[in-house]
Every structure is written in C-alpha cells, then in structure tokens.
Amino acid sequence: MTTLALYNTLTRTKEAFAPIDANNVRMYVCGPTVYDFAHIGNARPVIVFDLLFRLLRHTYGVDHVTYVRNITDVDDKINARALRDFPDLPLNEAIRRVTEKTEKQFLSDASALGSLEPTIQPRATDNIEQMQTLISDLIAKKHAYNASGEVLFDVKSMPEYGQLSGRNLDDNLAGARIAVEAHKKNPADFVLWKQSSASEPGWDSPWGRGRPGWHIECSAMSERYLGQTFDIHGGGLDLIFPHHENEIAQSRCAHGTHAMANVWMHNGFLQVEGQKMSKSLGNFVTINELLETGAMGGRAWIGDVLRLAMLMTHYREPIDFSVSRLEEAESKLRDWQRAARGAELAEGDDPDASVVKELTDDLNFHRASVALDFIAKKANRDEGNAKHCLASTLRFLGFGLDSLLTSEDGWEAPPHIAAAIADRLAALNSKDFAKADTIRNALAEQGIALMDYKDEAGERQTKWEMKR
RNA sequence: GGCCUCGUGGCGGAGUGGUGACGCAGCGGAUUGCAAAUCCGCGUACUCCGGUUCAAUUCCGGACGAGGCCUCCA
C-alpha cells in the first residue's frame, strides 16, 4: 500500500501516516459558521481537505474513509446577523432563515469548487445534548467549574495544555492582552457553556438556560461520529490557537485519552493582490462573487479555475490570490482539458500513479501538476493511453474535463456556429481568404476561436472553442 | 511583549551539501493562406551578513523583510 506522509502540527514534522483502522480512516475538518457567505479564504480548507479526502479514498478505498465537516449554526455572530436582517421575525425563526440560507450557499459553493460531499455534515444544534454530556463529564472530572453562571474549562487542570500551539500559559500571561475576567480562575480558562438572556437562543441545561461555548461542538461531534481518538483533524492555521488547543483539552480531559486526533493539519492563509483580505480594504471577496460577478479582474471565474488557483501553491504556504494567478490557472486548466479532450471514462478508471505518488508526499499538488503536464504532453503526441490517463487523473483531482472548452450543449456546435464554419470552409476551398477571415473575426467577437486542421483523409476541418 | 510560519529567476512554484526541476509569460524554429493549437529549442534565481564544510540556495547563528496567532477570523 502506498505510504502517505503528512505534516503534523502537533510534532512540527512530516510523518508517515498510519491510520488507527485502515478499514475506517477518520478525518474531521472544522466547517463554516453559517452567518455569512463564505469568502475565498474559506475556500482553501474546503479544497485542500477535499483533495486529502480523495487521496485517502484512493489509498484505503472509497468506503473506508469517513470525513466529517461540521456546520456551526449556533454562534453570537449568527444571532447578530439574524437581528440585523430579520428584525421583525421571532429570533428563532430569524436565526433559522440566516443559517439555512447561508448553509445552502456554502454547500453550493463547495460543490462548484469541485469538492465531494463529506461523509457526514453534522450541525451544532443537533448535538447540544452531546455537548452537555461532555461538559458534565468535565465537571465530574474536575476539569471544569461553574462561575457566575458560566461553565469554564480549567486550563491549569491539564498539564499538557498548549502542546499543539507551542505556548505555555505563562507566556500568554506575559502578553497581558487577555481581558482579565474576575470570575475566571485563570485568564486562559475558556467557556464551555454560557447563559442566555431571554432574547438570546438557548437550551435548558443543568447549568441553566444557555448556549455552548465555541469549542465544545467540535469535541462533541467528532466523538459522536469518529470516536474519542481519530486519525486526522484539519482546519485553517488560525484555528491552532485557541480553537484546536481547546478542543484537545476538552476531548482528552473528558475521555482520559492521550490524543484527540493523531495528525493535526492546518492550511495557510491567503492574501488578495498582496494585501491582507479585509472588509475595510475593500478586497474582501466571497466565493460566490468570484463565480458569478466581476469582483476580481472584472469577470467571473469558474469553480475549476478557483480550485486550481488554490492548489497551485502548497497548502501550508501562504497564497497571494490575484487576477494573474487566476489567469494562469485558467490557461493551465485549458491546456489539460484540451489534451484530454475526447477521452471516454469509465466508472473505475484509476488516476495516474505518478500523480498520486506526488500527492502522497504531504499533498504536494504542485509536483503532481508537473507530472500532469508530462502526461498532457504525451497525450498531445497521442502516445499510448496518455489521453485517457490524463482525463481520469483530472477527474480524480476534482476537475471538470470540459468546463473551459465547451458551450453548454457540449461539443456539438450550435446551428449558427456550424453554419458559419461551413461557410468559411467553403470560402477556404475556393481560396477566398478575405471572406474566411471575415467569418473568423466575426466569431472571435462572440468569443469563439476557430482552429483549422486536416482530418485523417487529409480534408481541411475546423474545430472551435469558447474563449472566456 | 510571547509564540508560529515563511523569504528561490518578469510571474507562479518544487527541490537539493557539489553538473541552474517544472509551468506561465518572453524569444527563435517547425507547422499554417493567415492564425490558433501542437511540437522542437533558448534566457534569467536561490534577501543580506557571519559560521561549519573541500564545497551551501540547501546545515547553524544573526540581521532585515513578509504573514499569522495570543479579544469565537479558514
């Protein structure tokens, strides 16, 4: 079996991946908080861990990988958004409107980016009971305490707290930027359960009507669907501290385990045109805007291009998301699709082994793409089964095979184009080059590029392509 | 202030203790009525300063620079 090497944030080294159970490889990735449309930065973990999911499925078998990505639908930002957008509705109804709409959009965005659906996509609000059980366990084991109506995790009760992020509590204190809240035993103690006022969403609990803290949901949902210790936990770099650190503290202390997940993976951040993405700079762009509006470069970009633009850089490195990057990705993808054109795929066709091998080295997509270029070159020379191999590999990587090349109705030219092409061929055959060029230019105006070639019988033929 | 990443040619981006990956763009050639596509070929780099070494872009130290976290932001 192929060996997979993955960089583990916990050890800061690349390690050979050994699943706990090769018959059920388990991965958890922190999903979106559904209060607003996902921005391009949110797209990165979606794409990166989808690639890992695909690789795991290929390595261990499609039915031997469980990928859980949660939907966080309880959060104070959601409450705020609900009040802002639906001030006339009862709060619960307003919240439901916000989360349903946002979740739907997220799933549609993820799909447009070529991502497979995770095996399970649990919602926080469907797991409140599990969270409460976990909190009760933590209290019983003296890892949590009740103060001023909040249940707090006692970080001092866990000697190894800070292992993932490489910080110790004293360092944090030195920073002294943590607001000191009198009811906490230690400034780093974090909330497991907080009380809700009548105007806030809440659930009844042994500690009063309230709502869960930020971190507990992931501990609860990962345990429910993947067990107390599982293989891989992923998310953005920013989640290392405090989110993942706190997840580990909760899960390990509640279960008395040595690990929550064996491998912790984190994708890097991205900038937009060399600058940090922020609403104030005006370069904050959502996935949906990229797909459907001219938010970047004055035009829309298809999901396949966004996916490739994202994967062009190794997942742990920072990315400068720019128009020129998108253009390069588009051009590269077009090359591949052109080279793979006409291949007919069957259900079980495997991706190229050399491409897969590159990916097994901590998802080195860029090297995989070099291997892909090599195959594309062979496909253009019509060598062996290169064309077919390229197509199946592109499919494996989550790319469409013709998204840049065809019009909506496939390679069959619409009647007016077919007619124009026929007219032009007739003109060419009577050496009327001026007329031929007029037709070519007219079609070019419509974004259609013509390419002449000779068929096997030596007859002149014309192919066409949509230029976006 | 503490902690964590990173710094390769016009751009993207791997990798390595010792003959300058690869892609895009650019240039030349083949091909073409002209093109496009395709094929063949070409150029330019390892932030700076020390150290280790026969030899460093690659290891170590420092400087400078960029980004992130430490107030629920992927």
XYZ file of C-alpha atoms (C1' of nucleotides) in Angstrom:
542
model
C 0.000 0.000 0.000
C 1.126 3.497 -0.724
C 2.709 5.338 2.157
C 1.281 8.711 2.912
C 3.416 11.372 4.558
C 1.580 14.198 6.301
C 2.878 17.213 8.157
C 1.635 17.100 11.721
C 1.310 20.417 13.513
C 1.495 18.545 16.789
C 5.073 17.437 16.125
C 6.023 20.056 13.529
C 7.341 17.310 11.322
C 6.255 15.283 8.353
C 5.298 11.798 9.467
C 4.331 8.557 7.815
C 0.587 8.260 8.140
C -0.656 5.140 9.885
C -4.423 5.012 10.353
C -5.863 3.616 13.539
C -8.114 1.419 11.435
C -7.310 1.112 7.740
C -10.873 -0.065 7.209
C -12.202 3.211 8.504
C -9.859 6.179 8.201
C -11.415 9.082 10.109
C -10.970 12.771 9.386
C -12.613 15.811 10.938
C -12.407 19.300 9.477
C -13.781 22.454 11.024
C -16.509 23.735 8.760
C -18.120 27.117 8.367
C -20.024 29.219 10.832
C -23.055 29.960 8.748
C -23.654 33.640 9.326
C -22.407 34.993 6.005
C -21.363 33.829 2.558
C -18.038 32.046 2.525
C -15.131 34.132 1.303
C -12.236 32.966 -0.788
C -10.168 32.253 2.299
C -12.842 29.855 3.490
C -12.496 28.033 0.210
C -8.976 26.918 0.944
C -9.634 24.288 3.616
C -12.656 23.122 1.651
C -10.466 22.422 -1.360
C -7.349 21.236 0.439
C -9.092 18.708 2.630
C -11.238 17.577 -0.246
C -8.037 16.698 -2.041
C -6.876 14.785 1.021
C -10.251 13.048 1.222
C -9.891 11.960 -2.391
C -6.375 10.727 -1.791
C -7.427 8.763 1.292
C -10.313 7.219 -0.595
C -7.958 6.218 -3.348
C -5.436 4.765 -0.912
C -7.741 2.994 1.528
C -10.831 2.501 -0.580
C -13.851 4.641 -1.237
C -15.870 3.022 1.534
C -13.096 3.074 4.091
C -12.832 6.772 4.808
C -15.146 8.851 6.976
C -14.894 12.584 6.509
C -16.821 14.793 8.910
C -17.148 18.503 8.329
C -19.398 20.349 10.710
C -21.808 23.204 10.180
C -21.707 25.674 13.032
C -25.193 27.067 13.316
C -25.072 28.418 16.829
C -22.918 31.460 17.316
C -23.275 35.022 18.524
C -22.447 36.354 15.075
C -25.412 34.434 13.740
C -27.618 35.985 16.367
C -26.396 39.438 15.458
C -26.970 38.794 11.779
C -30.445 37.454 12.429
C -31.385 40.569 14.380
C -29.986 42.797 11.661
C -31.551 41.045 8.690
C -34.872 39.918 10.123
C -35.733 42.350 12.907
C -39.455 41.659 12.600
C -39.270 37.888 12.997
C -39.092 35.909 16.216
C -35.410 35.235 16.970
C -35.523 31.504 16.385
C -37.197 31.972 13.039
C -34.754 34.711 12.067
C -31.810 32.514 13.000
C -33.220 29.654 11.008
C -33.544 31.904 7.964
C -29.953 33.053 8.259
C -28.419 29.629 8.806
C -30.485 27.851 6.181
C -29.708 30.366 3.517
C -26.022 30.541 4.358
C -25.608 26.809 4.646
C -27.276 26.238 1.312
C -24.973 28.748 -0.305
C -21.918 27.173 1.297
C -22.793 23.711 0.024
C -23.391 25.094 -3.425
C -20.058 26.948 -3.348
C -18.206 23.848 -2.145
C -19.720 21.835 -4.934
C -18.801 24.443 -7.536
C -15.226 24.209 -6.299
C -15.187 20.545 -7.214
C -15.395 19.231 -3.679
C -17.023 15.942 -2.847
C -19.585 15.972 -0.097
C -18.112 14.933 3.221
C -19.439 11.654 4.563
C -21.221 13.437 7.389
C -22.031 17.134 7.849
C -23.413 17.463 11.338
C -24.959 20.641 12.704
C -24.038 22.006 16.081
C -27.677 22.482 17.048
C -28.304 18.764 16.507
C -25.601 17.938 19.035
C -26.420 20.084 22.044
C -27.167 17.034 24.144
C -23.776 15.510 23.332
C -22.090 18.784 24.270
C -23.875 18.827 27.600
C -22.776 15.275 28.333
C -19.217 16.240 27.600
C -19.444 19.274 29.875
C -20.916 17.172 32.690
C -18.005 14.756 32.335
C -15.517 17.583 32.516
C -17.139 18.950 35.640
C -17.228 15.493 37.231
C -13.542 15.046 36.484
C -12.717 18.444 37.957
C -11.569 19.902 34.651
C -14.374 22.444 34.609
C -16.103 24.676 37.101
C -19.159 26.812 37.337
C -18.617 30.517 37.934
C -21.033 33.406 37.641
C -23.390 31.238 35.625
C -20.756 30.146 33.136
C -19.141 26.778 32.954
C -15.432 27.236 32.336
C -12.654 24.869 31.442
C -9.833 24.937 33.978
C -6.684 25.031 31.868
C -4.470 24.518 34.906
C -6.045 21.116 35.358
C -4.317 19.904 32.198
C -0.523 19.899 32.470
C -0.099 19.423 28.721
C -2.303 22.357 27.769
C -0.622 24.338 24.983
C 1.123 21.427 23.319
C -0.364 21.967 19.881
C 0.285 25.679 19.617
C 3.621 25.562 21.399
C 2.715 28.049 24.035
C 2.617 27.851 27.744
C 0.257 29.684 29.992
C 2.943 31.905 31.454
C 3.896 33.216 28.007
C 0.320 34.114 27.379
C 0.138 35.986 30.630
C 3.189 37.975 29.666
C 1.263 39.279 26.697
C -1.303 40.537 29.118
C -3.724 41.379 26.372
C -6.234 38.889 27.583
C -9.012 40.714 29.291
C -8.929 39.619 32.873
C -12.298 38.470 33.922
C -12.659 38.190 37.627
C -14.741 35.054 37.650
C -12.054 33.034 35.877
C -9.525 31.108 37.900
C -7.045 31.678 35.119
C -7.324 34.215 32.318
C -6.880 31.441 29.771
C -9.874 29.478 31.037
C -12.478 29.313 28.325
C -16.222 28.976 28.213
C -17.942 25.644 27.806
C -21.456 26.877 28.498
C -22.765 30.366 28.874
C -26.094 31.684 29.991
C -28.546 33.126 27.535
C -30.797 36.032 28.192
C -34.421 35.811 27.158
C -33.552 37.456 23.845
C -30.780 35.007 23.022
C -31.128 31.455 21.758
C -30.728 28.907 24.488
C -31.221 25.361 25.625
C -32.107 24.081 29.047
C -29.228 22.536 30.886
C -28.109 21.565 34.408
C -26.411 24.990 34.466
C -29.431 26.977 33.424
C -30.798 28.008 30.059
C -27.818 28.797 27.896
C -25.751 28.011 24.837
C -22.477 26.235 24.197
C -19.076 27.861 24.014
C -17.234 27.929 20.723
C -15.011 24.888 21.024
C -17.209 22.249 22.597
C -19.208 21.481 19.470
C -16.248 20.040 17.616
C -15.310 17.866 20.570
C -18.863 16.579 20.769
C -19.397 15.985 17.067
C -16.030 14.388 16.400
C -16.585 11.979 19.282
C -20.068 11.131 18.114
C -19.103 10.363 14.541
C -15.435 9.427 14.712
C -14.783 8.237 18.234
C -12.720 9.529 21.114
C -9.489 9.274 19.150
C -9.397 9.533 15.387
C -6.845 9.980 12.623
C -6.817 13.462 11.163
C -8.124 16.806 12.288
C -7.865 19.718 9.915
C -8.610 23.387 9.602
C -7.085 26.791 8.980
C -3.865 27.941 10.562
C -5.712 30.444 12.695
C -7.588 27.682 14.458
C -4.493 26.216 16.074
C -4.977 28.568 18.959
C -7.248 28.741 20.719
C -9.814 26.594 18.934
C -7.940 23.364 18.354
C -5.928 23.690 21.525
C -9.165 23.902 23.448
C -10.808 21.084 21.547
C -7.898 18.876 22.516
C -8.131 19.947 26.146
C -11.848 19.213 26.312
C -11.774 15.906 24.497
C -8.718 14.467 26.138
C -9.691 15.505 29.637
C -13.254 14.296 29.244
C -12.175 10.929 27.859
C -8.862 10.476 29.629
C -7.165 9.836 26.279
C -3.657 10.651 25.117
C -4.782 12.140 21.854
C -7.901 13.566 20.297
C -6.577 13.172 16.774
C -3.215 11.716 15.818
C -2.487 14.111 12.997
C -3.324 17.817 13.034
C -3.204 19.561 9.691
C -3.509 23.267 9.006
C -3.778 25.146 5.775
C -2.058 28.507 5.321
C -3.747 31.843 4.859
C -4.228 33.831 1.756
C -3.874 37.420 0.777
C -5.607 39.191 -2.057
C -3.399 41.069 -4.503
C -0.612 41.234 -1.940
C -2.735 42.540 0.855
C -4.461 41.031 3.802
C -8.045 40.402 2.965
C -10.341 42.601 4.943
C -13.610 44.358 4.521
C -12.062 47.716 5.235
C -9.557 47.383 2.391
C -12.358 46.503 0.036
C -10.656 43.339 -1.156
C -12.934 41.012 0.714
C -14.343 38.684 -1.872
C -16.760 35.790 -1.500
C -16.631 32.553 -3.441
C -19.989 33.370 -4.872
C -18.838 36.751 -6.142
C -15.893 35.134 -7.904
C -18.172 32.580 -9.505
C -20.878 34.960 -10.580
C -19.667 38.535 -10.697
C -16.702 40.575 -11.846
C -15.360 41.029 -8.337
C -11.857 40.061 -9.417
C -10.487 41.118 -12.763
C -13.866 42.363 -13.901
C -15.125 38.911 -14.891
C -16.425 35.682 -13.431
C -14.275 32.596 -12.925
C -15.441 29.029 -12.955
C -15.012 26.805 -9.904
C -12.417 24.618 -11.596
C -10.181 27.626 -12.079
C -10.572 28.733 -8.476
C -9.742 25.205 -7.382
C -6.583 25.052 -9.446
C -5.549 28.572 -8.461
C -5.822 27.458 -4.862
C -3.962 24.189 -5.298
C -1.106 25.691 -7.326
C 0.513 26.593 -4.027
C 1.273 24.022 -1.353
C -1.468 24.027 1.243
C 0.755 25.138 4.119
C 2.270 28.091 2.265
C 0.663 31.499 2.105
C -1.122 32.313 -1.150
C -1.379 35.642 -2.851
C -4.698 35.343 -4.600
C -4.579 37.550 -7.668
C -6.016 38.011 -11.108
C -2.782 36.884 -12.731
C -2.884 33.701 -10.658
C -6.418 33.043 -11.852
C -5.382 33.667 -15.429
C -2.504 31.257 -15.130
C -4.722 28.624 -13.574
C -7.254 29.053 -16.333
C -4.654 28.735 -19.023
C -3.181 25.631 -17.413
C -6.542 24.007 -16.970
C -7.433 24.748 -20.550
C -4.232 23.037 -21.687
C -5.084 19.943 -19.712
C -8.676 19.825 -20.831
C -7.637 20.324 -24.421
C -5.148 17.481 -24.180
C -7.724 15.217 -22.549
C -10.467 16.120 -24.995
C -12.359 13.170 -26.357
C -11.306 10.646 -23.754
C -14.068 8.355 -22.605
C -14.005 7.456 -18.969
C -15.490 4.520 -17.173
C -16.526 4.394 -13.546
C -13.478 2.728 -12.055
C -10.695 4.273 -14.145
C -7.739 4.995 -11.935
C -5.691 8.183 -11.796
C -2.084 8.169 -12.909
C 0.230 6.565 -10.369
C 2.961 9.196 -10.619
C 0.496 11.974 -9.870
C -0.883 10.093 -6.894
C 2.614 9.428 -5.660
C 3.444 13.140 -5.581
C 0.291 13.814 -3.606
C 1.213 11.214 -1.027
C 4.090 13.492 -0.041
C 2.067 15.837 2.138
C -0.254 16.788 -0.703
C 2.413 18.119 -2.996
C -0.030 19.204 -5.626
C 2.443 21.304 -7.497
C 4.680 18.355 -8.210
C 1.595 16.414 -9.144
C 0.776 19.107 -11.659
C 4.250 18.793 -13.163
C 3.561 15.078 -13.629
C 0.240 16.023 -15.153
C 1.958 18.358 -17.614
C 4.144 15.470 -18.651
C 1.120 13.279 -19.313
C -0.601 16.086 -21.185
C 2.413 16.425 -23.427
C 2.258 12.723 -24.198
C -1.449 12.988 -24.821
C -0.846 15.753 -27.348
C 1.575 13.471 -29.147
C -1.080 10.766 -28.981
C 1.217 8.408 -27.135
C -0.302 5.252 -25.672
C -3.224 5.842 -23.369
C -1.970 9.206 -22.166
C -5.169 10.987 -23.105
C -7.295 8.584 -21.158
C -4.893 8.638 -18.242
C -4.934 12.434 -18.167
C -8.707 12.515 -18.172
C -9.076 10.027 -15.332
C -6.454 11.871 -13.312
C -8.157 15.218 -13.801
C -11.402 13.664 -12.683
C -9.687 12.196 -9.629
C -8.305 15.609 -8.720
C -11.767 17.095 -8.859
C -11.548 18.976 -12.133
C -14.114 19.032 -14.885
C -12.958 17.682 -18.218
C -14.547 20.244 -20.441
C -15.606 23.155 -18.284
C -13.435 25.600 -20.202
C -13.818 24.134 -23.631
C -17.425 23.564 -24.410
C -20.565 25.503 -24.657
C -23.465 24.324 -22.531
C -24.620 21.798 -25.070
C -21.307 20.067 -25.427
C -19.080 19.842 -28.462
C -21.894 19.900 -30.946
C -21.725 23.406 -32.367
C -24.918 25.466 -32.157
C -26.505 25.801 -35.639
C -25.396 29.372 -36.313
C -21.796 28.497 -35.497
C -21.888 25.296 -37.509
C -23.267 27.269 -40.446
C -20.572 29.915 -40.154
C -17.886 27.267 -40.019
C -19.298 25.563 -43.093
C -19.422 28.882 -44.968
C -15.848 29.555 -44.050
C -14.668 26.139 -45.181
C -16.400 26.719 -48.483
C -14.667 30.082 -48.810
C -11.332 28.494 -47.989
C -11.807 25.796 -50.577
C -12.391 28.476 -53.200
C -9.338 30.376 -51.874
C -11.460 33.305 -50.737
C -9.254 34.082 -47.752
C -10.688 37.531 -47.177
C -14.134 36.082 -46.641
C -12.708 33.327 -44.452
C -11.023 35.878 -42.217
C -14.171 37.958 -42.001
C -16.041 34.947 -40.660
C -13.225 34.083 -38.285
C -13.192 37.605 -36.897
C -16.944 37.719 -36.557
C -16.932 34.541 -34.491
C -13.991 35.795 -32.460
C -16.149 38.758 -31.489
C -18.553 36.253 -29.975
C -15.745 34.621 -28.044
C -15.400 31.675 -30.381
C -11.958 30.673 -31.583
C -11.522 28.598 -34.729
C -8.692 26.175 -35.346
C -8.076 24.578 -38.708
C -6.635 21.132 -39.085
C -6.595 18.289 -41.554
C -8.519 15.133 -40.790
C -7.281 11.615 -41.441
C -8.409 11.784 -45.049
C -6.394 14.960 -45.494
C -9.508 17.122 -45.701
C -9.438 20.532 -44.084
C -11.613 20.711 -40.963
C -12.317 23.352 -38.353
C -12.539 22.980 -34.588
C -13.966 25.629 -32.320
C -13.544 26.671 -28.743
C -15.251 29.041 -26.373
C -12.871 31.692 -25.162
C -13.981 33.215 -21.927
C 5.974 41.560 24.671
C 5.296 35.907 23.814
C 4.591 32.058 20.156
C 4.383 30.064 14.990
C 5.319 30.166 9.709
C 7.934 31.990 5.527
C 11.707 34.843 2.148
C 14.084 30.860 -4.942
C 14.502 33.908 -11.956
C 9.367 39.009 -15.009
C 5.398 35.838 -12.533
C 3.860 31.023 -10.273
C 6.464 27.275 -7.807
C 9.216 22.357 -6.355
C 13.705 20.653 -4.630
C 18.757 19.665 -3.248
C 25.538 19.717 0.727
C 28.602 19.598 -5.324
C 26.554 19.431 -13.499
C 20.596 26.313 -12.626
C 13.200 20.987 -11.707
C 8.919 22.475 -13.964
C 4.983 25.740 -15.619
C 3.288 30.743 -17.351
C 4.916 34.902 -19.856
C 9.110 36.185 -23.474
C 12.356 34.874 -27.711
C 13.789 31.580 -32.040
C 12.344 27.462 -35.229
C 8.778 23.689 -37.408
C 3.768 23.854 -38.995
C -0.229 27.315 -41.122
C -3.255 31.029 -46.897
C -3.044 33.975 -42.066
C -3.833 32.113 -37.379
C -4.831 29.060 -33.255
C -3.444 24.605 -31.246
C 0.702 21.377 -31.179
C 5.906 20.063 -31.463
C 11.407 21.371 -31.003
C 14.961 24.783 -28.838
C 16.691 29.249 -25.670
C 17.436 33.058 -21.285
C 17.299 34.845 -16.234
C 17.284 32.877 -9.349
C 18.083 30.955 -4.621
C 17.003 38.576 0.878
C 21.628 40.122 3.408
C 25.871 39.111 6.897
C 28.711 35.651 9.518
C 29.864 30.308 10.763
C 30.519 24.829 9.690
C 32.473 22.331 5.178
C 36.939 20.582 0.064
C 32.025 22.576 -1.397
C 25.761 25.963 0.883
C 20.455 28.219 -2.290
C 20.358 23.714 0.782
C 23.056 22.912 7.748
C 23.873 26.579 12.177
C 23.658 31.752 14.153
C 22.318 36.783 13.373
C 20.088 40.882 10.608
C 16.352 42.674 7.514
C 11.584 41.762 5.354
C 6.545 39.383 4.929
C 2.399 36.856 7.141
C -0.313 34.589 11.192
C -1.905 33.625 16.406
C -2.160 35.451 21.564
C -10.091 39.566 22.158
C -15.176 32.643 18.717
C -11.135 35.136 11.874
C -10.188 29.424 7.297
